[in-house]
Amino acid sequence: MKAIQIPPVLAAMNAVFERSGFHAYLVGGAVRDLLRGKTPTDFDVATDATPEQMMRLFRRVIPTGIEHGTVTVLFRGEKIEATTFRAESGYSDSRRPDAVAFGVGIETDLSRRDFTMNAVAVSLRSGEAVDPFGGRADIQGKIIRAVGAPLARFREDGLRPVRAVRFAATLGFAFEAETERALSAALDVTAAVSRERFRDEFCKMLAADKPSLGLRLMEKSGILALFIPELLECRGVAQADSRGHHQFDVLDHLFYACDAAPRENLDVRLAALLHDVGKPAAQGAAQKPDASGTAQEIRTFYNHEQASAKLARSILTRLRFPKRAVEYVSLLVARHMFHYEPSWSDAAVRRFLTRVPLSAVDDLFSLRLADIYGMTRSNSVIIAARRENLTGFRERILRILEAKQALSLKDLAVNGDDLRQIGIPSGKLIGTVLNELLDAVLADPAKNTREHLLSVAGELYSAGFQSGISEF
């Protein structure tokens, strides 16, 4: 077979190995990328040199996993993970080998790897491939096939089925039949995988061109039920009615919306996947007359966005997402049901901005477009019209921001200290008065002057505000 072109940095690294009599091979995802005509983003090297020997060979080495034969070599601006050829045995915790043995050859080292596409090595000296399991052909055929018996391989590490699904989604590869069957057969060990490990693979899968490929495989195999069972409640929950807004059940809608969200934006992809997860609990029906006056039953999901936000927060917390992501994604879900029309008053636009942080507006717009796409997976004319509509909305928001109009309590011309100085006692009442003042200023920015607001606050208090009077 034709030799593979070795990147210059690896050729230089190999020269260091060879001067001391060692052999080195490129392995893992970089080989897969090169065989697919892609540019690798990082490099993994396998060698017969031990970690201690590599630490003597190279000036800058980080001992990232010496017990497993691994170090990270900082070489010519690259971080290259280098691991000594090894054999593994026993996986009593279904995650790590009980024993690691060095002093083996490259083919034995490849035999411990998960999938044939990841069990190809390329000599850093000659560029020739070592391919004992047919991985090169599987890469060309876009096939995911386990090295050895699939179920045995998956039971060694319960995360491997999740990784397999992630590869299927990100690479667009299909499963070899026995390997696909083993996804479901290994659910007991996959269930024991830590939420953090699952989360990391899940996030990589969501970065695929079409995450729905992986999401469907997780649903079919039973993996989704282990980690995000709330999504399965959405299967079979119909949305289509005489209005024609939706073609799919809630789960397919969520999958397609996730596909349509910007792939580089994990927050929006998570929000797209979870934005309607509360619909099963909120579903109902109502009668609505059509154009001829005939009553038509329509499906309703009142306040589903709040139920969805609550579930999104629970799901993301369970999967150990950072608190920032939990709160932000939940906010996007809770606010996704806005329907801007050019007829909105400026006051309505300002009130929108009190509910949605300015930093979240673009992401919320992206979520809204993904939601619309997920209703039918087509209607490009509707998408274009919605995008134009949101462009107009964004322009109005910018004009309001440029005018520096008050949008929050901190923008008011008065504060709590000012109210206390005119005799309003400290406590909840101060906050209630300030919110009333903000509401008035949102309706009419010209009211945001110290003199006017203090006058109104005094009138509210003296007129018995504590009894519920709030008109001014």
Tab-separated table of C-alpha atoms in Angstrom:
chain	number	residue	atom	x	y	z
A	1	MET	CA	0.000	0.000	0.000
A	2	LYS	CA	1.017	3.598	-0.593
A	3	ALA	CA	3.011	5.103	2.274
A	4	ILE	CA	1.368	7.841	4.328
A	5	GLN	CA	2.987	11.269	4.386
A	6	ILE	CA	4.323	11.893	7.879
A	7	PRO	CA	3.860	15.444	9.206
A	8	PRO	CA	7.246	17.227	9.565
A	9	VAL	CA	6.992	17.633	13.347
A	10	LEU	CA	6.579	13.864	13.747
A	11	ALA	CA	9.456	13.135	11.357
A	12	ALA	CA	11.661	15.355	13.515
A	13	MET	CA	10.425	13.628	16.663
A	14	ASN	CA	11.136	10.232	15.126
A	15	ALA	CA	14.737	11.252	14.458
A	16	VAL	CA	15.175	11.670	18.230
A	17	PHE	CA	13.739	8.191	18.831
A	18	GLU	CA	15.842	6.558	16.116
A	19	ARG	CA	19.129	8.045	17.335
A	20	SER	CA	18.609	6.056	20.524
A	21	GLY	CA	17.442	2.913	18.766
A	22	PHE	CA	13.712	3.192	19.416
A	23	HIS	CA	10.746	2.753	17.084
A	24	ALA	CA	7.740	5.052	17.013
A	25	TYR	CA	4.346	4.967	15.310
A	26	LEU	CA	1.496	7.403	14.827
A	27	VAL	CA	-1.725	5.903	16.203
A	28	GLY	CA	-5.322	6.795	16.989
A	29	GLY	CA	-7.466	9.535	15.540
A	30	ALA	CA	-4.642	11.240	13.633
A	31	VAL	CA	-4.153	8.104	11.524
A	32	ARG	CA	-7.876	7.942	10.867
A	33	ASP	CA	-7.855	11.586	9.825
A	34	LEU	CA	-4.911	11.154	7.468
A	35	LEU	CA	-6.519	8.132	5.825
A	36	ARG	CA	-9.696	10.181	5.313
A	37	GLY	CA	-7.787	13.065	3.766
A	38	LYS	CA	-8.294	15.260	6.834
A	39	THR	CA	-5.731	17.353	8.697
A	40	PRO	CA	-5.143	15.978	12.220
A	41	THR	CA	-5.605	18.374	15.107
A	42	ASP	CA	-3.429	16.419	17.556
A	43	PHE	CA	-1.050	13.483	17.568
A	44	ASP	CA	-0.727	10.266	19.578
A	45	VAL	CA	2.450	8.220	19.303
A	46	ALA	CA	3.146	4.627	20.351
A	47	THR	CA	6.736	3.564	20.954
A	48	ASP	CA	8.909	0.867	22.476
A	49	ALA	CA	10.618	3.528	24.620
A	50	THR	CA	9.526	3.589	28.258
A	51	PRO	CA	8.277	6.772	29.935
A	52	GLU	CA	11.555	7.100	31.803
A	53	GLN	CA	13.520	6.789	28.561
A	54	MET	CA	11.314	9.374	26.844
A	55	MET	CA	11.882	11.765	29.726
A	56	ARG	CA	15.598	11.484	29.034
A	57	LEU	CA	15.207	11.792	25.255
A	58	PHE	CA	13.144	14.974	25.213
A	59	ARG	CA	13.733	18.227	27.075
A	60	ARG	CA	10.119	18.982	27.989
A	61	VAL	CA	7.973	16.053	29.106
A	62	ILE	CA	4.874	15.993	31.308
A	63	PRO	CA	4.321	12.679	33.196
A	64	THR	CA	0.590	12.539	32.476
A	65	GLY	CA	0.082	8.801	33.048
A	66	ILE	CA	3.327	6.991	33.746
A	67	GLU	CA	1.566	4.039	35.395
A	68	HIS	CA	-0.035	3.337	32.015
A	69	GLY	CA	3.092	4.179	30.049
A	70	THR	CA	1.972	7.628	28.913
A	71	VAL	CA	3.742	10.988	28.860
A	72	THR	CA	3.028	14.217	27.006
A	73	VAL	CA	5.997	15.471	24.994
A	74	LEU	CA	6.161	19.203	24.274
A	75	PHE	CA	7.946	19.252	20.946
A	76	ARG	CA	8.216	22.080	18.435
A	77	GLY	CA	5.027	23.753	19.581
A	78	GLU	CA	2.984	20.548	19.737
A	79	LYS	CA	1.687	18.551	22.700
A	80	ILE	CA	2.215	14.947	21.623
A	81	GLU	CA	0.923	12.121	23.783
A	82	ALA	CA	3.402	9.240	23.674
A	83	THR	CA	2.648	5.809	25.134
A	84	THR	CA	4.811	2.754	25.503
A	85	PHE	CA	3.622	-0.368	23.642
A	86	ARG	CA	1.543	-2.281	26.155
A	87	ALA	CA	-0.776	-5.205	26.725
A	88	GLU	CA	-3.746	-5.019	29.079
A	89	SER	CA	-5.656	-7.628	31.035
A	90	GLY	CA	-8.585	-7.752	33.431
A	91	TYR	CA	-11.176	-4.965	33.622
A	92	SER	CA	-12.865	-5.628	36.942
A	93	ASP	CA	-14.186	-2.053	37.211
A	94	SER	CA	-15.311	-1.970	33.548
A	95	ARG	CA	-13.139	1.064	32.999
A	96	ARG	CA	-9.413	0.482	33.552
A	97	PRO	CA	-7.224	-2.592	33.036
A	98	ASP	CA	-6.252	-4.424	36.185
A	99	ALA	CA	-2.798	-5.101	34.791
A	100	VAL	CA	-0.595	-3.415	32.182
A	101	ALA	CA	2.428	-5.172	30.677
A	102	PHE	CA	5.149	-3.452	28.662
A	103	GLY	CA	7.774	-5.018	26.423
A	104	VAL	CA	5.332	-6.048	23.663
A	105	GLY	CA	5.243	-5.172	19.965
A	106	ILE	CA	3.085	-2.723	18.029
A	107	GLU	CA	0.584	-5.380	16.899
A	108	THR	CA	-0.072	-6.479	20.476
A	109	ASP	CA	-0.504	-2.836	21.399
A	110	LEU	CA	-3.053	-2.364	18.615
A	111	SER	CA	-4.989	-5.447	19.739
A	112	ARG	CA	-6.097	-3.694	22.957
A	113	ARG	CA	-7.787	-0.827	21.097
A	114	ASP	CA	-11.535	-0.377	20.781
A	115	PHE	CA	-12.346	-0.210	17.050
A	116	THR	CA	-10.538	-1.311	13.932
A	117	MET	CA	-10.460	2.259	12.620
A	118	ASN	CA	-8.446	3.177	15.730
A	119	ALA	CA	-6.170	0.115	15.489
A	120	VAL	CA	-4.004	1.226	12.590
A	121	ALA	CA	-0.442	2.422	13.224
A	122	VAL	CA	1.839	4.299	10.837
A	123	SER	CA	5.616	4.072	11.114
A	124	LEU	CA	7.108	7.500	11.708
A	125	ARG	CA	10.176	6.350	9.783
A	126	SER	CA	8.648	4.905	6.598
A	127	GLY	CA	5.026	6.005	6.568
A	128	GLU	CA	3.971	2.364	6.156
A	129	ALA	CA	0.793	1.217	7.896
A	130	VAL	CA	0.556	-1.621	10.388
A	131	ASP	CA	-3.035	-2.834	10.066
A	132	PRO	CA	-3.634	-6.267	11.642
A	133	PHE	CA	-7.433	-5.876	11.958
A	134	GLY	CA	-8.437	-4.371	8.623
A	135	GLY	CA	-8.963	-0.902	9.988
A	136	ARG	CA	-7.848	0.816	6.809
A	137	ALA	CA	-10.562	-0.936	4.800
A	138	ASP	CA	-13.151	-0.117	7.469
A	139	ILE	CA	-12.185	3.548	7.350
A	140	GLN	CA	-12.591	3.543	3.581
A	141	GLY	CA	-15.897	1.705	3.925
A	142	LYS	CA	-17.032	4.019	6.764
A	143	ILE	CA	-17.644	1.106	9.109
A	144	ILE	CA	-17.427	0.960	12.900
A	145	ARG	CA	-16.253	-2.512	13.900
A	146	ALA	CA	-14.926	-3.603	17.285
A	147	VAL	CA	-11.487	-5.152	17.581
A	148	GLY	CA	-12.196	-8.759	18.527
A	149	ALA	CA	-15.529	-9.780	20.078
A	150	PRO	CA	-17.663	-6.599	20.345
A	151	LEU	CA	-19.439	-7.465	23.588
A	152	ALA	CA	-16.191	-8.425	25.306
A	153	ARG	CA	-14.612	-5.177	24.119
A	154	PHE	CA	-17.525	-3.109	25.379
A	155	ARG	CA	-17.569	-4.849	28.745
A	156	GLU	CA	-13.952	-3.813	29.292
A	157	ASP	CA	-15.056	-0.173	29.401
A	158	GLY	CA	-18.721	0.822	29.603
A	159	LEU	CA	-17.962	4.128	27.894
A	160	ARG	CA	-16.983	2.420	24.639
A	161	PRO	CA	-20.586	2.040	23.398
A	162	VAL	CA	-21.083	5.774	23.953
A	163	ARG	CA	-17.835	6.504	22.102
A	164	ALA	CA	-19.020	4.263	19.272
A	165	VAL	CA	-22.227	6.262	18.947
A	166	ARG	CA	-20.231	9.494	19.036
A	167	PHE	CA	-17.996	8.238	16.221
A	168	ALA	CA	-21.043	7.265	14.177
A	169	ALA	CA	-22.436	10.789	14.555
A	170	THR	CA	-19.241	12.763	14.033
A	171	LEU	CA	-17.755	10.624	11.246
A	172	GLY	CA	-20.941	9.540	9.513
A	173	PHE	CA	-19.888	5.878	9.789
A	174	ALA	CA	-22.282	2.914	10.005
A	175	PHE	CA	-22.055	0.006	12.437
A	176	GLU	CA	-21.042	-3.514	11.579
A	177	ALA	CA	-24.040	-5.607	12.655
A	178	GLU	CA	-22.518	-7.514	15.587
A	179	THR	CA	-20.925	-4.359	16.957
A	180	GLU	CA	-24.264	-2.543	16.837
A	181	ARG	CA	-26.045	-5.394	18.631
A	182	ALA	CA	-23.440	-5.266	21.382
A	183	LEU	CA	-24.394	-1.649	22.188
A	184	SER	CA	-27.593	-2.893	23.790
A	185	ALA	CA	-26.092	-6.059	25.224
A	186	ALA	CA	-23.568	-4.015	27.229
A	187	LEU	CA	-26.066	-1.637	28.852
A	188	ASP	CA	-25.344	-2.959	32.331
A	189	VAL	CA	-21.716	-1.803	32.187
A	190	THR	CA	-22.606	1.418	30.368
A	191	ALA	CA	-25.041	2.245	33.173
A	192	ALA	CA	-22.103	2.307	35.602
A	193	VAL	CA	-20.223	4.974	33.625
A	194	SER	CA	-19.819	8.216	35.553
A	195	ARG	CA	-22.040	11.091	34.499
A	196	GLU	CA	-18.971	13.210	33.823
A	197	ARG	CA	-17.508	10.692	31.360
A	198	PHE	CA	-20.830	10.359	29.576
A	199	ARG	CA	-21.220	14.156	29.476
A	200	ASP	CA	-17.849	14.621	27.789
A	201	GLU	CA	-18.667	12.122	25.025
A	202	PHE	CA	-22.185	13.529	24.715
A	203	CYS	CA	-20.819	17.041	24.167
A	204	LYS	CA	-18.485	15.768	21.443
A	205	MET	CA	-21.441	14.070	19.779
A	206	LEU	CA	-23.456	17.293	19.879
A	207	ALA	CA	-20.677	18.938	17.849
A	208	ALA	CA	-21.422	16.653	14.877
A	209	ASP	CA	-22.963	18.034	11.699
A	210	LYS	CA	-26.115	16.100	12.561
A	211	PRO	CA	-26.302	15.130	16.231
A	212	SER	CA	-29.618	13.414	15.457
A	213	LEU	CA	-27.650	10.484	14.002
A	214	GLY	CA	-26.087	9.792	17.379
A	215	LEU	CA	-29.222	10.653	19.338
A	216	ARG	CA	-31.237	8.097	17.369
A	217	LEU	CA	-28.597	5.446	17.939
A	218	MET	CA	-28.643	6.221	21.660
A	219	GLU	CA	-32.417	5.898	21.673
A	220	LYS	CA	-32.385	2.638	19.693
A	221	SER	CA	-29.629	1.041	21.761
A	222	GLY	CA	-31.078	2.022	25.146
A	223	ILE	CA	-28.207	4.354	26.077
A	224	LEU	CA	-30.474	7.408	26.063
A	225	ALA	CA	-32.741	5.782	28.647
A	226	LEU	CA	-29.773	5.382	30.984
A	227	PHE	CA	-28.705	9.006	31.009
A	228	ILE	CA	-31.544	11.235	29.741
A	229	PRO	CA	-34.772	9.251	30.187
A	230	GLU	CA	-36.813	12.472	30.151
A	231	LEU	CA	-36.272	12.705	26.403
A	232	LEU	CA	-37.864	9.306	25.839
A	233	GLU	CA	-41.089	10.620	27.373
A	234	CYS	CA	-41.312	12.834	24.259
A	235	ARG	CA	-41.510	9.885	21.852
A	236	GLY	CA	-45.013	9.556	20.456
A	237	VAL	CA	-46.231	12.893	21.824
A	238	ALA	CA	-47.933	14.250	18.709
A	239	GLN	CA	-47.977	17.946	17.842
A	240	ALA	CA	-49.553	18.062	14.391
A	241	ASP	CA	-53.030	19.590	14.122
A	242	SER	CA	-55.061	21.710	11.718
A	243	ARG	CA	-52.728	24.675	12.123
A	244	GLY	CA	-49.957	22.819	10.291
A	245	HIS	CA	-47.092	24.108	12.427
A	246	HIS	CA	-45.622	20.707	13.287
A	247	GLN	CA	-45.033	17.496	11.342
A	248	PHE	CA	-43.183	15.449	13.951
A	249	ASP	CA	-43.661	14.158	17.449
A	250	VAL	CA	-41.850	16.051	20.187
A	251	LEU	CA	-38.718	13.875	20.229
A	252	ASP	CA	-38.087	14.033	16.482
A	253	HIS	CA	-38.730	17.774	16.642
A	254	LEU	CA	-36.058	18.102	19.344
A	255	PHE	CA	-33.583	16.012	17.347
A	256	TYR	CA	-34.064	18.117	14.214
A	257	ALA	CA	-33.936	21.391	16.124
A	258	CYS	CA	-30.640	20.250	17.619
A	259	ASP	CA	-29.315	19.588	14.099
A	260	ALA	CA	-30.286	23.114	13.048
A	261	ALA	CA	-28.619	24.884	15.986
A	262	PRO	CA	-25.118	26.284	15.359
A	263	ARG	CA	-22.717	23.356	15.727
A	264	GLU	CA	-20.001	25.488	17.334
A	265	ASN	CA	-22.377	26.670	20.075
A	266	LEU	CA	-22.869	23.934	22.671
A	267	ASP	CA	-25.212	26.053	24.806
A	268	VAL	CA	-27.663	26.552	21.947
A	269	ARG	CA	-27.446	22.910	20.872
A	270	LEU	CA	-28.264	21.793	24.403
A	271	ALA	CA	-31.122	24.286	24.572
A	272	ALA	CA	-32.450	23.111	21.194
A	273	LEU	CA	-32.394	19.495	22.365
A	274	LEU	CA	-34.189	20.294	25.628
A	275	HIS	CA	-36.408	23.271	24.786
A	276	ASP	CA	-39.635	21.219	24.589
A	277	VAL	CA	-38.748	18.372	26.946
A	278	GLY	CA	-41.561	19.511	29.261
A	279	LYS	CA	-44.283	19.125	26.628
A	280	PRO	CA	-45.385	15.609	27.635
A	281	ALA	CA	-46.435	16.907	31.045
A	282	ALA	CA	-48.041	20.045	29.586
A	283	GLN	CA	-50.003	18.500	26.702
A	284	GLY	CA	-53.707	19.124	26.323
A	285	ALA	CA	-56.357	19.932	23.708
A	286	ALA	CA	-58.733	22.771	22.929
A	287	GLN	CA	-61.403	23.630	20.375
A	288	LYS	CA	-60.748	26.456	17.948
A	289	PRO	CA	-62.945	27.520	15.009
A	290	ASP	CA	-61.363	27.473	11.565
A	291	ALA	CA	-61.984	30.065	8.827
A	292	SER	CA	-65.423	28.598	8.151
A	293	GLY	CA	-66.376	28.603	11.814
A	294	THR	CA	-66.109	24.834	12.176
A	295	ALA	CA	-64.608	23.773	15.489
A	296	GLN	CA	-61.207	22.127	15.152
A	297	GLU	CA	-59.307	20.375	17.913
A	298	ILE	CA	-55.841	21.791	18.444
A	299	ARG	CA	-53.057	20.453	20.613
A	300	THR	CA	-51.985	22.673	23.467
A	301	PHE	CA	-48.853	22.783	25.589
A	302	TYR	CA	-49.498	25.754	27.860
A	303	ASN	CA	-46.476	26.941	29.853
A	304	HIS	CA	-44.388	24.064	28.519
A	305	GLU	CA	-41.355	26.333	28.354
A	306	GLN	CA	-41.287	26.672	32.142
A	307	ALA	CA	-41.698	22.916	32.618
A	308	SER	CA	-38.953	22.362	30.040
A	309	ALA	CA	-36.598	24.802	31.767
A	310	LYS	CA	-37.102	22.982	35.067
A	311	LEU	CA	-36.337	19.613	33.462
A	312	ALA	CA	-33.366	21.043	31.549
A	313	ARG	CA	-31.884	22.286	34.820
A	314	SER	CA	-32.391	18.854	36.394
A	315	ILE	CA	-30.874	16.983	33.446
A	316	LEU	CA	-27.822	19.205	33.086
A	317	THR	CA	-27.193	19.176	36.830
A	318	ARG	CA	-27.380	15.385	36.873
A	319	LEU	CA	-24.851	15.218	34.032
A	320	ARG	CA	-22.500	17.461	36.013
A	321	PHE	CA	-22.503	20.390	33.614
A	322	PRO	CA	-20.949	23.548	35.069
A	323	LYS	CA	-23.381	25.741	36.977
A	324	ARG	CA	-22.997	28.509	34.391
A	325	ALA	CA	-24.114	26.186	31.606
A	326	VAL	CA	-27.011	24.825	33.674
A	327	GLU	CA	-28.372	28.289	34.393
A	328	TYR	CA	-27.755	29.729	30.939
A	329	VAL	CA	-29.246	26.835	28.968
A	330	SER	CA	-32.239	26.781	31.315
A	331	LEU	CA	-32.711	30.515	30.695
A	332	LEU	CA	-32.706	30.004	26.918
A	333	VAL	CA	-35.265	27.208	27.273
A	334	ALA	CA	-37.485	29.287	29.554
A	335	ARG	CA	-37.479	32.261	27.156
A	336	HIS	CA	-37.680	30.531	23.778
A	337	MET	CA	-41.424	31.088	23.304
A	338	PHE	CA	-41.317	34.717	22.193
A	339	HIS	CA	-43.149	35.815	19.043
A	340	TYR	CA	-41.863	39.180	17.917
A	341	GLU	CA	-43.963	41.200	15.507
A	342	PRO	CA	-43.006	44.567	13.980
A	343	SER	CA	-46.180	45.951	15.588
A	344	TRP	CA	-44.564	45.641	19.024
A	345	SER	CA	-44.255	48.991	20.779
A	346	ASP	CA	-40.851	50.201	21.937
A	347	ALA	CA	-42.081	49.583	25.480
A	348	ALA	CA	-42.696	45.923	24.587
A	349	VAL	CA	-39.149	45.643	23.211
A	350	ARG	CA	-37.775	47.195	26.398
A	351	ARG	CA	-39.778	44.759	28.536
A	352	PHE	CA	-38.393	41.878	26.476
A	353	LEU	CA	-34.892	43.062	27.365
A	354	THR	CA	-35.743	43.018	31.072
A	355	ARG	CA	-36.459	39.289	30.796
A	356	VAL	CA	-33.568	38.343	28.520
A	357	PRO	CA	-29.968	39.418	29.210
A	358	LEU	CA	-28.499	41.294	26.265
A	359	SER	CA	-25.690	38.733	26.090
A	360	ALA	CA	-28.280	35.997	25.447
A	361	VAL	CA	-30.241	37.687	22.644
A	362	ASP	CA	-28.268	36.262	19.708
A	363	ASP	CA	-28.322	32.756	21.187
A	364	LEU	CA	-32.052	33.034	21.804
A	365	PHE	CA	-32.585	34.090	18.195
A	366	SER	CA	-30.510	31.088	17.016
A	367	LEU	CA	-32.613	28.809	19.218
A	368	ARG	CA	-35.825	30.261	17.802
A	369	LEU	CA	-34.700	29.593	14.219
A	370	ALA	CA	-33.637	26.045	15.130
A	371	ASP	CA	-37.042	25.494	16.752
A	372	ILE	CA	-38.819	26.641	13.587
A	373	TYR	CA	-36.678	24.404	11.374
A	374	GLY	CA	-37.380	21.432	13.619
A	375	MET	CA	-41.118	21.771	13.055
A	376	THR	CA	-40.973	20.591	9.430
A	377	ARG	CA	-37.259	20.244	8.462
A	378	SER	CA	-38.000	22.414	5.444
A	379	ASN	CA	-40.014	25.581	4.867
A	380	SER	CA	-36.915	27.537	3.857
A	381	VAL	CA	-39.191	30.419	2.885
A	382	ILE	CA	-40.585	30.536	6.423
A	383	ILE	CA	-37.084	30.318	7.896
A	384	ALA	CA	-35.945	33.193	5.673
A	385	ALA	CA	-38.947	35.277	6.716
A	386	ARG	CA	-38.312	34.541	10.396
A	387	ARG	CA	-34.637	35.412	10.014
A	388	GLU	CA	-35.586	38.727	8.407
A	389	ASN	CA	-38.106	39.308	11.199
A	390	LEU	CA	-35.428	38.719	13.842
A	391	THR	CA	-33.015	40.990	11.986
A	392	GLY	CA	-35.576	43.763	12.306
A	393	PHE	CA	-36.010	42.934	15.988
A	394	ARG	CA	-32.242	43.110	16.547
A	395	GLU	CA	-32.099	46.523	14.859
A	396	ARG	CA	-34.811	47.848	17.192
A	397	ILE	CA	-32.936	46.485	20.200
A	398	LEU	CA	-29.751	48.225	19.050
A	399	ARG	CA	-31.574	51.529	18.665
A	400	ILE	CA	-32.917	51.266	22.207
A	401	LEU	CA	-29.453	50.437	23.522
A	402	GLU	CA	-27.918	53.338	21.647
A	403	ALA	CA	-30.488	55.633	23.272
A	404	LYS	CA	-29.280	54.355	26.682
A	405	GLN	CA	-32.828	53.857	27.918
A	406	ALA	CA	-33.388	52.300	31.341
A	407	LEU	CA	-33.781	48.536	31.250
A	408	SER	CA	-33.061	47.519	34.838
A	409	LEU	CA	-33.236	48.851	38.382
A	410	LYS	CA	-29.625	49.976	38.218
A	411	ASP	CA	-30.531	52.236	35.268
A	412	LEU	CA	-33.116	54.189	37.281
A	413	ALA	CA	-32.356	57.762	38.268
A	414	VAL	CA	-33.057	56.826	41.895
A	415	ASN	CA	-32.083	53.972	44.178
A	416	GLY	CA	-33.042	52.519	47.536
A	417	ASP	CA	-31.068	55.125	49.490
A	418	ASP	CA	-32.989	57.898	47.715
A	419	LEU	CA	-36.298	56.301	48.692
A	420	ARG	CA	-35.256	55.907	52.328
A	421	GLN	CA	-34.343	59.606	52.420
A	422	ILE	CA	-37.958	60.535	51.610
A	423	GLY	CA	-39.281	58.349	54.401
A	424	ILE	CA	-39.980	54.971	52.768
A	425	PRO	CA	-38.869	52.298	55.280
A	426	SER	CA	-36.271	49.671	54.420
A	427	GLY	CA	-37.417	46.208	53.490
A	428	LYS	CA	-39.438	44.578	50.741
A	429	LEU	CA	-41.421	47.754	50.158
A	430	ILE	CA	-38.350	49.526	48.767
A	431	GLY	CA	-37.932	46.820	46.124
A	432	THR	CA	-41.630	46.858	45.272
A	433	VAL	CA	-41.599	50.630	44.745
A	434	LEU	CA	-38.458	50.463	42.620
A	435	ASN	CA	-40.038	47.809	40.406
A	436	GLU	CA	-43.132	49.983	39.949
A	437	LEU	CA	-40.896	52.879	38.987
A	438	LEU	CA	-39.028	50.713	36.496
A	439	ASP	CA	-42.289	49.586	34.926
A	440	ALA	CA	-43.295	53.209	34.414
A	441	VAL	CA	-39.912	54.069	32.894
A	442	LEU	CA	-40.091	51.087	30.544
A	443	ALA	CA	-43.385	52.476	29.270
A	444	ASP	CA	-42.029	56.024	28.999
A	445	PRO	CA	-38.250	56.594	29.243
A	446	ALA	CA	-38.831	60.340	29.682
A	447	LYS	CA	-40.032	59.612	33.229
A	448	ASN	CA	-36.541	58.522	34.283
A	449	THR	CA	-35.570	61.668	36.170
A	450	ARG	CA	-34.728	61.910	39.836
A	451	GLU	CA	-37.331	64.581	40.522
A	452	HIS	CA	-40.184	62.751	38.811
A	453	LEU	CA	-39.411	59.333	40.276
A	454	LEU	CA	-39.067	60.647	43.825
A	455	SER	CA	-42.365	62.470	43.449
A	456	VAL	CA	-44.127	59.348	42.191
A	457	ALA	CA	-42.536	57.170	44.873
A	458	GLY	CA	-43.726	59.558	47.582
A	459	GLU	CA	-47.228	59.599	46.155
A	460	LEU	CA	-47.343	55.817	46.035
A	461	TYR	CA	-46.237	55.482	49.626
A	462	SER	CA	-48.467	58.187	51.041
A	463	ALA	CA	-51.485	56.923	49.072
A	464	GLY	CA	-51.243	53.545	50.753
A	465	PHE	CA	-48.997	51.583	48.399
A	466	GLN	CA	-48.709	48.851	50.992
A	467	SER	CA	-52.417	48.130	50.473
A	468	GLY	CA	-51.872	47.424	46.783
A	469	ILE	CA	-52.262	50.823	45.074
A	470	SER	CA	-49.841	50.805	42.145
A	471	GLU	CA	-51.382	53.032	39.469
A	472	PHE	CA	-49.632	56.225	38.539
